[in-house]
Amino acid sequence: MRILGIDPGSIITGYGVIDSDKGKLVHVCDGSISTDSKTPLHERLNIIFDLLHVVVRDYQPDAAAIEEVFFAKNVKSAIMLGHARGVAMLCVGKARLPLFEYSPAKIKQSVVGYGNATKEQVQNMVKALLKMPKIPKADASDALAAAICHIHHSRHSTNVALQIEDCKLKILKLRK
Amino acid sequence: MRILGIDPGSIITGYGVIDSDKGKLVHVCDGSISTDSKTPLHERLNIIFDLLHVVVRDYQPDAAAIEEVFFAKNVKSAIMLGHARGVAMLCVGKARLPLFEYSPAKIKQSVVGYGNATKEQVQNMVKALLKMPKIPKADASDALAAAICHIHHSRHSTNVALQIEDCKLKILKLRK
């Protein structure tokens, strides 16, 4: 099972692809799509759509996962975020992929073990779980975390939960 | 000059196409795209995009006009509206059309003559200006109004302004 995680934003949209190979998490790719805020919005949305489309075409995920959004700094930020999120969801819809939405707390709970985890804690756990050589950037990390969350809630959840526990123990040992 | 006006919404998206023939407004088409709120959002966005794409492909507008949005009932409504608006803007971006945004007050000012006009006043003026047999539905009317506003602000503005004044006089006479 291959999952695409997406973390949309009007300036930076993160993405990440993960395989769940017999319940074992395998990092496939991750990255972020940055657009210049001086570029007209409809052209920026075009860039986000086209690059996400290339990721979907090249990596052929089986499903996609995205964070639910219920809050924003203000209504203007919410509308701006909605634009990018709508375009990302359209890209998934055009590829006829099933799309799963998870609350930020559920994603943090799945990856770190508690819903109030910091961005840094998520990044550290994503790095450890996917055996990445470097800590992923925040947007890519959030996208990978959404994908991990989906795998966690799928049929391979027991194995993934064991890996998460194992990583948490390793991180704790390293800190001692 | 042929202008596509769009009034995006997560449930209903209105559209309208108007020609400015030597400064004279000519109604080409209008309609609305309704999606079932029970359908998953990414599929609804797909429907909005595909149907708007058909309008763009079939009517070949030279530019598009859309209302600026700065407020919504709450953050959740703002994000939902942003999704549909982002997808509508993407459709315009994919067709490489220039996109113009106008504030609600500017659109009302252009069509009715004052920025605090009611929805019904806009609908009546749109019907009169475009010599439509029936009052257009609210979403289509808002889309047509955005297109009229753009034409008003383009180089043919003098002629359009005269037509608007003429229509206002006719409506006033009918009410007397």
mmCIF file of C-alpha atoms in Angstrom:
data_model
loop_
_atom_site.group_PDB
_atom_site.id
_atom_site.type_symbol
_atom_site.label_atom_id
_atom_site.label_comp_id
_atom_site.label_asym_id
_atom_site.label_seq_id
_atom_site.Cartn_x
_atom_site.Cartn_y
_atom_site.Cartn_z
ATOM 1 C CA MET A 1 0.000 0.000 0.000
ATOM 2 C CA ARG A 2 1.427 3.375 -1.059
ATOM 3 C CA ILE A 3 0.112 6.555 0.548
ATOM 4 C CA LEU A 4 0.531 10.184 -0.540
ATOM 5 C CA GLY A 5 0.387 12.683 2.310
ATOM 6 C CA ILE A 6 -0.276 16.334 1.515
ATOM 7 C CA ASP A 7 0.129 19.454 3.656
ATOM 8 C CA PRO A 8 -1.324 22.294 1.559
ATOM 9 C CA GLY A 9 -0.487 25.952 1.980
ATOM 10 C CA SER A 10 -0.844 28.965 -0.277
ATOM 11 C CA ILE A 11 2.916 29.636 -0.097
ATOM 12 C CA ILE A 12 4.380 26.155 0.571
ATOM 13 C CA THR A 13 2.648 22.819 -0.032
ATOM 14 C CA GLY A 14 4.410 19.788 1.445
ATOM 15 C CA TYR A 15 4.038 16.258 0.127
ATOM 16 C CA GLY A 16 5.389 12.851 1.016
ATOM 17 C CA VAL A 17 4.947 9.295 -0.245
ATOM 18 C CA ILE A 18 5.262 6.255 2.013
ATOM 19 C CA ASP A 19 4.954 2.527 1.348
ATOM 20 C CA SER A 20 3.563 0.204 3.929
ATOM 21 C CA ASP A 21 5.385 -3.010 3.081
ATOM 22 C CA LYS A 22 3.780 -5.789 5.150
ATOM 23 C CA GLY A 23 3.103 -3.164 7.782
ATOM 24 C CA LYS A 24 6.677 -1.776 7.672
ATOM 25 C CA LEU A 25 6.936 1.909 6.820
ATOM 26 C CA VAL A 26 9.211 2.724 3.869
ATOM 27 C CA HIS A 27 9.994 6.309 2.826
ATOM 28 C CA VAL A 28 9.555 6.768 -0.935
ATOM 29 C CA CYS A 29 9.894 10.517 -1.467
ATOM 30 C CA ASP A 30 9.045 13.876 0.036
ATOM 31 C CA GLY A 31 9.325 17.509 -0.899
ATOM 32 C CA SER A 32 7.661 20.867 -0.930
ATOM 33 C CA ILE A 33 6.217 23.101 -3.620
ATOM 34 C CA SER A 34 7.067 26.743 -3.020
ATOM 35 C CA THR A 35 5.390 29.512 -4.942
ATOM 36 C CA ASP A 36 6.316 33.160 -5.062
ATOM 37 C CA SER A 37 3.745 35.317 -3.271
ATOM 38 C CA LYS A 38 4.268 37.989 -5.958
ATOM 39 C CA THR A 39 2.945 35.589 -8.639
ATOM 40 C CA PRO A 40 -0.831 35.914 -9.261
ATOM 41 C CA LEU A 41 -2.758 33.422 -7.128
ATOM 42 C CA HIS A 42 -4.338 31.524 -10.046
ATOM 43 C CA GLU A 43 -0.859 30.905 -11.492
ATOM 44 C CA ARG A 44 0.434 29.725 -8.088
ATOM 45 C CA LEU A 45 -2.496 27.303 -7.826
ATOM 46 C CA ASN A 46 -1.632 26.063 -11.316
ATOM 47 C CA ILE A 47 1.948 25.320 -10.173
ATOM 48 C CA ILE A 48 0.731 23.473 -7.036
ATOM 49 C CA PHE A 49 -1.710 21.395 -9.102
ATOM 50 C CA ASP A 50 0.792 20.553 -11.849
ATOM 51 C CA LEU A 51 3.602 19.520 -9.496
ATOM 52 C CA LEU A 52 1.294 17.435 -7.279
ATOM 53 C CA HIS A 53 -0.042 15.840 -10.474
ATOM 54 C CA VAL A 54 3.533 14.850 -11.407
ATOM 55 C CA VAL A 55 4.033 13.270 -7.950
ATOM 56 C CA VAL A 56 0.758 11.314 -8.341
ATOM 57 C CA ARG A 57 1.651 10.259 -11.907
ATOM 58 C CA ASP A 58 5.224 9.224 -11.093
ATOM 59 C CA TYR A 59 4.674 7.501 -7.732
ATOM 60 C CA GLN A 60 1.182 6.060 -8.302
ATOM 61 C CA PRO A 61 -0.110 6.109 -4.723
ATOM 62 C CA ASP A 62 -3.123 3.960 -3.761
ATOM 63 C CA ALA A 63 -4.683 6.657 -1.557
ATOM 64 C CA ALA A 64 -4.027 10.120 -0.167
ATOM 65 C CA ALA A 65 -4.152 11.602 3.322
ATOM 66 C CA ILE A 66 -4.559 15.252 4.292
ATOM 67 C CA GLU A 67 -4.943 17.194 7.516
ATOM 68 C CA GLU A 68 -8.411 18.461 8.426
ATOM 69 C CA VAL A 69 -8.441 22.225 8.974
ATOM 70 C CA PHE A 70 -10.842 23.872 11.380
ATOM 71 C CA PHE A 71 -8.956 26.973 12.332
ATOM 72 C CA ALA A 72 -6.742 29.688 10.885
ATOM 73 C CA LYS A 73 -5.352 33.024 12.042
ATOM 74 C CA ASN A 74 -8.319 34.812 10.465
ATOM 75 C CA VAL A 75 -10.911 34.504 7.707
ATOM 76 C CA LYS A 76 -8.517 35.832 5.035
ATOM 77 C CA SER A 77 -5.862 33.217 5.937
ATOM 78 C CA ALA A 78 -8.575 30.538 5.980
ATOM 79 C CA ILE A 79 -9.703 31.449 2.444
ATOM 80 C CA MET A 80 -6.090 31.496 1.202
ATOM 81 C CA LEU A 81 -5.381 28.101 2.765
ATOM 82 C CA GLY A 82 -8.680 26.819 1.337
ATOM 83 C CA HIS A 83 -7.537 27.722 -2.203
ATOM 84 C CA ALA A 84 -4.415 25.544 -2.008
ATOM 85 C CA ARG A 85 -6.238 22.772 -0.141
ATOM 86 C CA GLY A 86 -9.030 22.734 -2.746
ATOM 87 C CA VAL A 87 -6.501 22.439 -5.575
ATOM 88 C CA ALA A 88 -4.620 19.631 -3.761
ATOM 89 C CA MET A 89 -7.915 17.782 -3.179
ATOM 90 C CA LEU A 90 -8.860 18.283 -6.833
ATOM 91 C CA CYS A 91 -5.547 16.694 -7.886
ATOM 92 C CA VAL A 92 -6.402 13.637 -5.757
ATOM 93 C CA GLY A 93 -9.978 13.628 -7.120
ATOM 94 C CA LYS A 94 -8.750 13.803 -10.738
ATOM 95 C CA ALA A 95 -6.534 10.742 -10.101
ATOM 96 C CA ARG A 96 -9.622 8.950 -8.675
ATOM 97 C CA LEU A 97 -7.735 8.209 -5.460
ATOM 98 C CA PRO A 98 -9.578 7.769 -2.178
ATOM 99 C CA LEU A 99 -8.838 10.705 0.126
ATOM 100 C CA PHE A 100 -8.710 10.440 3.907
ATOM 101 C CA GLU A 101 -8.800 13.417 6.265
ATOM 102 C CA TYR A 102 -7.403 13.368 9.796
ATOM 103 C CA SER A 103 -7.487 16.002 12.514
ATOM 104 C CA PRO A 104 -4.117 17.537 13.516
ATOM 105 C CA ALA A 105 -4.477 15.930 16.968
ATOM 106 C CA LYS A 106 -5.103 12.498 15.448
ATOM 107 C CA ILE A 107 -2.026 12.830 13.227
ATOM 108 C CA LYS A 108 0.171 13.870 16.170
ATOM 109 C CA GLN A 109 -1.330 11.111 18.313
ATOM 110 C CA SER A 110 -0.565 8.554 15.583
ATOM 111 C CA VAL A 111 3.003 9.687 14.991
ATOM 112 C CA VAL A 112 4.266 10.908 18.369
ATOM 113 C CA GLY A 113 1.800 9.338 20.765
ATOM 114 C CA TYR A 114 0.027 12.439 22.005
ATOM 115 C CA GLY A 115 -2.159 15.032 20.312
ATOM 116 C CA ASN A 116 -0.347 18.119 21.596
ATOM 117 C CA ALA A 117 3.100 17.208 20.242
ATOM 118 C CA THR A 118 5.240 20.059 18.875
ATOM 119 C CA LYS A 119 6.261 20.410 15.208
ATOM 120 C CA GLU A 120 9.836 19.420 16.210
ATOM 121 C CA GLN A 121 8.640 16.262 17.959
ATOM 122 C CA VAL A 122 6.672 15.290 14.839
ATOM 123 C CA GLN A 123 9.741 15.950 12.658
ATOM 124 C CA ASN A 124 11.964 13.812 14.920
ATOM 125 C CA MET A 125 9.511 10.925 14.981
ATOM 126 C CA VAL A 126 8.943 11.074 11.205
ATOM 127 C CA LYS A 127 12.736 10.949 10.685
ATOM 128 C CA ALA A 128 13.101 7.996 13.088
ATOM 129 C CA LEU A 129 10.094 6.033 11.788
ATOM 130 C CA LEU A 130 11.117 6.393 8.143
ATOM 131 C CA LYS A 131 14.866 5.992 8.851
ATOM 132 C CA MET A 132 15.569 9.254 7.040
ATOM 133 C CA PRO A 133 19.178 10.530 7.036
ATOM 134 C CA LYS A 134 18.076 14.087 7.941
ATOM 135 C CA ILE A 135 15.164 15.686 9.747
ATOM 136 C CA PRO A 136 12.575 16.505 7.055
ATOM 137 C CA LYS A 137 11.472 20.109 6.597
ATOM 138 C CA ALA A 138 8.293 21.091 8.473
ATOM 139 C CA ASP A 139 5.906 21.022 5.473
ATOM 140 C CA ALA A 140 7.207 17.714 4.105
ATOM 141 C CA SER A 141 7.217 16.307 7.645
ATOM 142 C CA ASP A 142 3.539 17.238 8.148
ATOM 143 C CA ALA A 143 2.670 15.585 4.831
ATOM 144 C CA LEU A 144 4.598 12.404 5.748
ATOM 145 C CA ALA A 145 2.930 12.452 9.175
ATOM 146 C CA ALA A 146 -0.540 12.512 7.535
ATOM 147 C CA ALA A 147 0.473 9.494 5.416
ATOM 148 C CA ILE A 148 1.821 7.638 8.490
ATOM 149 C CA CYS A 149 -1.434 8.429 10.308
ATOM 150 C CA HIS A 150 -3.451 6.887 7.489
ATOM 151 C CA ILE A 151 -1.336 3.727 7.437
ATOM 152 C CA HIS A 152 -1.643 3.600 11.237
ATOM 153 C CA HIS A 153 -5.441 3.625 10.892
ATOM 154 C CA SER A 154 -5.459 1.050 8.121
ATOM 155 C CA ARG A 155 -5.282 -2.722 8.429
ATOM 156 C CA HIS A 156 -1.516 -2.692 9.065
ATOM 157 C CA SER A 157 -1.994 -0.610 12.198
ATOM 158 C CA THR A 158 -0.629 -3.157 14.687
ATOM 159 C CA ASN A 159 2.753 -3.375 12.988
ATOM 160 C CA VAL A 160 2.985 0.395 12.575
ATOM 161 C CA ALA A 161 2.024 0.949 16.220
ATOM 162 C CA LEU A 162 4.864 -1.408 17.239
ATOM 163 C CA GLN A 163 7.339 0.529 15.069
ATOM 164 C CA ILE A 164 6.180 3.794 16.636
ATOM 165 C CA GLU A 165 6.685 2.391 20.151
ATOM 166 C CA ASP A 166 10.121 1.078 19.128
ATOM 167 C CA CYS A 167 11.152 4.490 17.733
ATOM 168 C CA LYS A 168 9.932 6.285 20.839
ATOM 169 C CA LEU A 169 12.079 4.006 22.998
ATOM 170 C CA LYS A 170 15.137 4.612 20.779
ATOM 171 C CA ILE A 171 14.634 8.407 20.934
ATOM 172 C CA LEU A 172 14.290 8.238 24.717
ATOM 173 C CA LYS A 173 17.515 6.179 24.969
ATOM 174 C CA LEU A 174 19.406 8.664 22.763
ATOM 175 C CA ARG A 175 18.273 11.535 25.000
ATOM 176 C CA LYS A 176 19.499 9.821 28.195
ATOM 177 C CA MET B 1 -14.307 41.015 -25.765
ATOM 178 C CA ARG B 2 -15.893 38.012 -24.034
ATOM 179 C CA ILE B 3 -15.819 37.786 -20.239
ATOM 180 C CA LEU B 4 -16.486 34.822 -17.970
ATOM 181 C CA GLY B 5 -17.784 35.774 -14.524
ATOM 182 C CA ILE B 6 -17.583 33.217 -11.723
ATOM 183 C CA ASP B 7 -19.270 33.156 -8.319
ATOM 184 C CA PRO B 8 -17.744 30.147 -6.540
ATOM 185 C CA GLY B 9 -19.326 28.304 -3.635
ATOM 186 C CA SER B 10 -18.787 24.848 -2.157
ATOM 187 C CA ILE B 11 -22.443 23.910 -2.802
ATOM 188 C CA ILE B 12 -23.372 26.125 -5.796
ATOM 189 C CA THR B 13 -20.968 27.821 -8.208
ATOM 190 C CA GLY B 14 -22.530 30.382 -10.549
ATOM 191 C CA TYR B 15 -21.075 31.336 -13.924
ATOM 192 C CA GLY B 16 -21.984 33.699 -16.724
ATOM 193 C CA VAL B 17 -20.485 34.725 -20.050
ATOM 194 C CA ILE B 18 -20.986 38.192 -21.534
ATOM 195 C CA ASP B 19 -19.782 39.773 -24.761
ATOM 196 C CA SER B 20 -18.940 43.423 -24.951
ATOM 197 C CA ASP B 21 -19.742 44.158 -28.571
ATOM 198 C CA LYS B 22 -18.451 47.678 -29.292
ATOM 199 C CA GLY B 23 -19.200 48.472 -25.688
ATOM 200 C CA LYS B 24 -22.724 46.970 -25.839
ATOM 201 C CA LEU B 25 -23.361 44.177 -23.326
ATOM 202 C CA VAL B 26 -24.607 40.908 -24.861
ATOM 203 C CA HIS B 27 -25.645 37.939 -22.714
ATOM 204 C CA VAL B 28 -24.042 34.713 -23.984
ATOM 205 C CA CYS B 29 -24.870 32.133 -21.316
ATOM 206 C CA ASP B 30 -25.225 31.649 -17.582
ATOM 207 C CA GLY B 31 -25.844 28.816 -15.179
ATOM 208 C CA SER B 32 -24.906 27.239 -11.917
ATOM 209 C CA ILE B 33 -23.078 24.092 -10.903
ATOM 210 C CA SER B 34 -24.746 22.399 -7.961
ATOM 211 C CA THR B 35 -23.055 19.610 -6.064
ATOM 212 C CA ASP B 36 -24.563 17.308 -3.476
ATOM 213 C CA SER B 37 -23.199 18.046 -0.003
ATOM 214 C CA LYS B 38 -23.250 14.276 0.694
ATOM 215 C CA THR B 39 -20.676 13.699 -2.094
ATOM 216 C CA PRO B 40 -17.045 13.706 -0.843
ATOM 217 C CA LEU B 41 -15.535 17.175 -1.179
ATOM 218 C CA HIS B 42 -12.719 16.175 -3.580
ATOM 219 C CA GLU B 43 -15.328 14.703 -5.952
ATOM 220 C CA ARG B 44 -17.472 17.854 -5.710
ATOM 221 C CA LEU B 45 -14.396 19.963 -6.547
ATOM 222 C CA ASN B 46 -13.776 17.681 -9.525
ATOM 223 C CA ILE B 47 -17.333 18.339 -10.789
ATOM 224 C CA ILE B 48 -16.923 22.133 -10.372
ATOM 225 C CA PHE B 49 -13.589 22.078 -12.223
ATOM 226 C CA ASP B 50 -14.800 19.851 -15.068
ATOM 227 C CA LEU B 51 -18.003 21.808 -15.725
ATOM 228 C CA LEU B 52 -16.239 25.182 -15.576
ATOM 229 C CA HIS B 53 -13.630 23.736 -17.935
ATOM 230 C CA VAL B 54 -16.425 22.867 -20.394
ATOM 231 C CA VAL B 55 -17.753 26.460 -20.196
ATOM 232 C CA VAL B 56 -14.249 27.840 -20.859
ATOM 233 C CA ARG B 57 -13.657 25.368 -23.715
ATOM 234 C CA ASP B 58 -17.043 25.932 -25.372
ATOM 235 C CA TYR B 59 -17.366 29.714 -24.973
ATOM 236 C CA GLN B 60 -13.676 30.703 -25.242
ATOM 237 C CA PRO B 61 -13.716 33.831 -23.041
ATOM 238 C CA ASP B 62 -10.870 36.352 -23.295
ATOM 239 C CA ALA B 63 -10.682 36.925 -19.540
ATOM 240 C CA ALA B 64 -12.404 36.006 -16.291
ATOM 241 C CA ALA B 65 -13.749 38.042 -13.377
ATOM 242 C CA ILE B 66 -14.373 36.872 -9.823
ATOM 243 C CA GLU B 67 -15.487 38.494 -6.576
ATOM 244 C CA GLU B 68 -12.827 39.165 -3.940
ATOM 245 C CA VAL B 69 -13.673 37.525 -0.626
ATOM 246 C CA PHE B 70 -12.590 38.994 2.672
ATOM 247 C CA PHE B 71 -15.237 37.705 5.013
ATOM 248 C CA ALA B 72 -17.284 34.622 5.784
ATOM 249 C CA LYS B 73 -19.563 33.432 8.589
ATOM 250 C CA ASN B 74 -16.625 31.698 10.268
ATOM 251 C CA VAL B 75 -13.241 30.120 9.564
ATOM 252 C CA LYS B 76 -14.790 26.777 8.545
ATOM 253 C CA SER B 77 -17.074 28.474 5.975
ATOM 254 C CA ALA B 78 -14.081 30.499 4.735
ATOM 255 C CA ILE B 79 -12.013 27.334 4.153
ATOM 256 C CA MET B 80 -14.947 25.623 2.388
ATOM 257 C CA LEU B 81 -15.481 28.652 0.146
ATOM 258 C CA GLY B 82 -11.717 28.819 -0.471
ATOM 259 C CA HIS B 83 -11.739 25.241 -1.811
ATOM 260 C CA ALA B 84 -14.283 26.034 -4.540
ATOM 261 C CA ARG B 85 -12.722 29.426 -5.272
ATOM 262 C CA GLY B 86 -9.254 27.845 -5.612
ATOM 263 C CA VAL B 87 -10.556 25.259 -8.059
ATOM 264 C CA ALA B 88 -12.389 27.937 -10.098
ATOM 265 C CA MET B 89 -9.211 30.048 -10.203
ATOM 266 C CA LEU B 90 -7.191 26.988 -11.227
ATOM 267 C CA CYS B 91 -9.586 26.402 -14.133
ATOM 268 C CA VAL B 92 -8.954 29.983 -15.298
ATOM 269 C CA GLY B 93 -5.199 29.543 -14.736
ATOM 270 C CA LYS B 94 -5.130 26.288 -16.746
ATOM 271 C CA ALA B 95 -6.811 28.099 -19.679
ATOM 272 C CA ARG B 96 -4.123 30.817 -19.409
ATOM 273 C CA LEU B 97 -6.810 33.487 -19.106
ATOM 274 C CA PRO B 98 -6.158 36.735 -17.280
ATOM 275 C CA LEU B 99 -8.172 36.830 -14.048
ATOM 276 C CA PHE B 100 -9.531 40.012 -12.489
ATOM 277 C CA GLU B 101 -10.803 40.295 -8.937
ATOM 278 C CA TYR B 102 -13.283 42.916 -7.752
ATOM 279 C CA SER B 103 -14.628 43.662 -4.296
ATOM 280 C CA PRO B 104 -18.370 42.982 -3.712
ATOM 281 C CA ALA B 105 -18.906 46.742 -3.233
ATOM 282 C CA LYS B 106 -17.182 47.551 -6.543
ATOM 283 C CA ILE B 107 -19.322 44.975 -8.379
ATOM 284 C CA LYS B 108 -22.547 46.381 -6.877
ATOM 285 C CA GLN B 109 -21.372 49.924 -7.579
ATOM 286 C CA SER B 110 -20.686 49.006 -11.227
ATOM 287 C CA VAL B 111 -23.981 47.218 -11.803
ATOM 288 C CA VAL B 112 -26.505 49.034 -9.624
ATOM 289 C CA GLY B 113 -24.763 52.316 -8.909
ATOM 290 C CA TYR B 114 -24.128 51.941 -5.196
ATOM 291 C CA GLY B 115 -22.015 49.528 -3.161
ATOM 292 C CA ASN B 116 -24.700 48.510 -0.668
ATOM 293 C CA ALA B 117 -27.236 47.273 -3.224
ATOM 294 C CA THR B 118 -29.280 44.174 -2.299
ATOM 295 C CA LYS B 119 -29.045 40.829 -4.114
ATOM 296 C CA GLU B 120 -32.484 41.500 -5.659
ATOM 297 C CA GLN B 121 -31.392 44.917 -6.956
ATOM 298 C CA VAL B 122 -28.337 43.291 -8.576
ATOM 299 C CA GLN B 123 -30.543 40.582 -10.132
ATOM 300 C CA ASN B 124 -32.973 43.181 -11.535
ATOM 301 C CA MET B 125 -30.192 45.303 -13.002
ATOM 302 C CA VAL B 126 -28.409 42.258 -14.504
ATOM 303 C CA LYS B 127 -31.715 41.196 -16.149
ATOM 304 C CA ALA B 128 -32.309 44.728 -17.503
ATOM 305 C CA LEU B 129 -28.722 45.323 -18.685
ATOM 306 C CA LEU B 130 -28.505 41.977 -20.482
ATOM 307 C CA LYS B 131 -32.115 42.075 -21.751
ATOM 308 C CA MET B 132 -32.755 38.657 -20.214
ATOM 309 C CA PRO B 133 -36.319 37.274 -20.417
ATOM 310 C CA LYS B 134 -36.288 36.237 -16.733
ATOM 311 C CA ILE B 135 -34.494 37.358 -13.576
ATOM 312 C CA PRO B 136 -31.335 35.205 -13.314
ATOM 313 C CA LYS B 137 -30.859 33.031 -10.231
ATOM 314 C CA ALA B 138 -28.738 34.586 -7.470
ATOM 315 C CA ASP B 139 -25.492 32.651 -8.142
ATOM 316 C CA ALA B 140 -25.629 33.146 -11.920
ATOM 317 C CA SER B 141 -26.574 36.803 -11.373
ATOM 318 C CA ASP B 142 -23.532 37.368 -9.133
ATOM 319 C CA ALA B 143 -21.297 35.767 -11.757
ATOM 320 C CA LEU B 144 -22.797 37.917 -14.542
ATOM 321 C CA ALA B 145 -22.419 40.989 -12.309
ATOM 322 C CA ALA B 146 -18.689 40.270 -11.865
ATOM 323 C CA ALA B 147 -18.330 40.040 -15.661
ATOM 324 C CA ILE B 148 -20.288 43.313 -16.157
ATOM 325 C CA CYS B 149 -18.046 44.962 -13.544
ATOM 326 C CA HIS B 150 -14.942 43.904 -15.454
ATOM 327 C CA ILE B 151 -16.291 45.218 -18.748
ATOM 328 C CA HIS B 152 -17.269 48.435 -16.935
ATOM 329 C CA HIS B 153 -13.655 48.823 -15.785
ATOM 330 C CA SER B 154 -12.186 48.006 -19.174
ATOM 331 C CA ARG B 155 -11.718 50.317 -22.139
ATOM 332 C CA HIS B 156 -15.406 50.113 -23.132
ATOM 333 C CA SER B 157 -16.402 51.562 -19.798
ATOM 334 C CA THR B 158 -18.011 54.742 -21.119
ATOM 335 C CA ASN B 159 -20.537 52.875 -23.256
ATOM 336 C CA VAL B 160 -21.325 50.402 -20.468
ATOM 337 C CA ALA B 161 -21.766 53.229 -17.976
ATOM 338 C CA LEU B 162 -24.276 54.844 -20.359
ATOM 339 C CA GLN B 163 -26.199 51.547 -20.662
ATOM 340 C CA ILE B 164 -26.275 51.238 -16.874
ATOM 341 C CA GLU B 165 -27.656 54.763 -16.516
ATOM 342 C CA ASP B 166 -30.234 54.045 -19.235
ATOM 343 C CA CYS B 167 -31.376 50.829 -17.489
ATOM 344 C CA LYS B 168 -31.607 52.582 -14.136
ATOM 345 C CA LEU B 169 -33.880 55.234 -15.681
ATOM 346 C CA LYS B 170 -36.076 52.540 -17.290
ATOM 347 C CA ILE B 171 -36.413 50.660 -13.970
ATOM 348 C CA LEU B 172 -37.288 53.897 -12.176
ATOM 349 C CA LYS B 173 -39.958 54.679 -14.821
ATOM 350 C CA LEU B 174 -41.467 51.173 -14.499
ATOM 351 C CA ARG B 175 -41.708 51.594 -10.730
ATOM 352 C CA LYS B 176 -43.537 54.907 -11.009
#
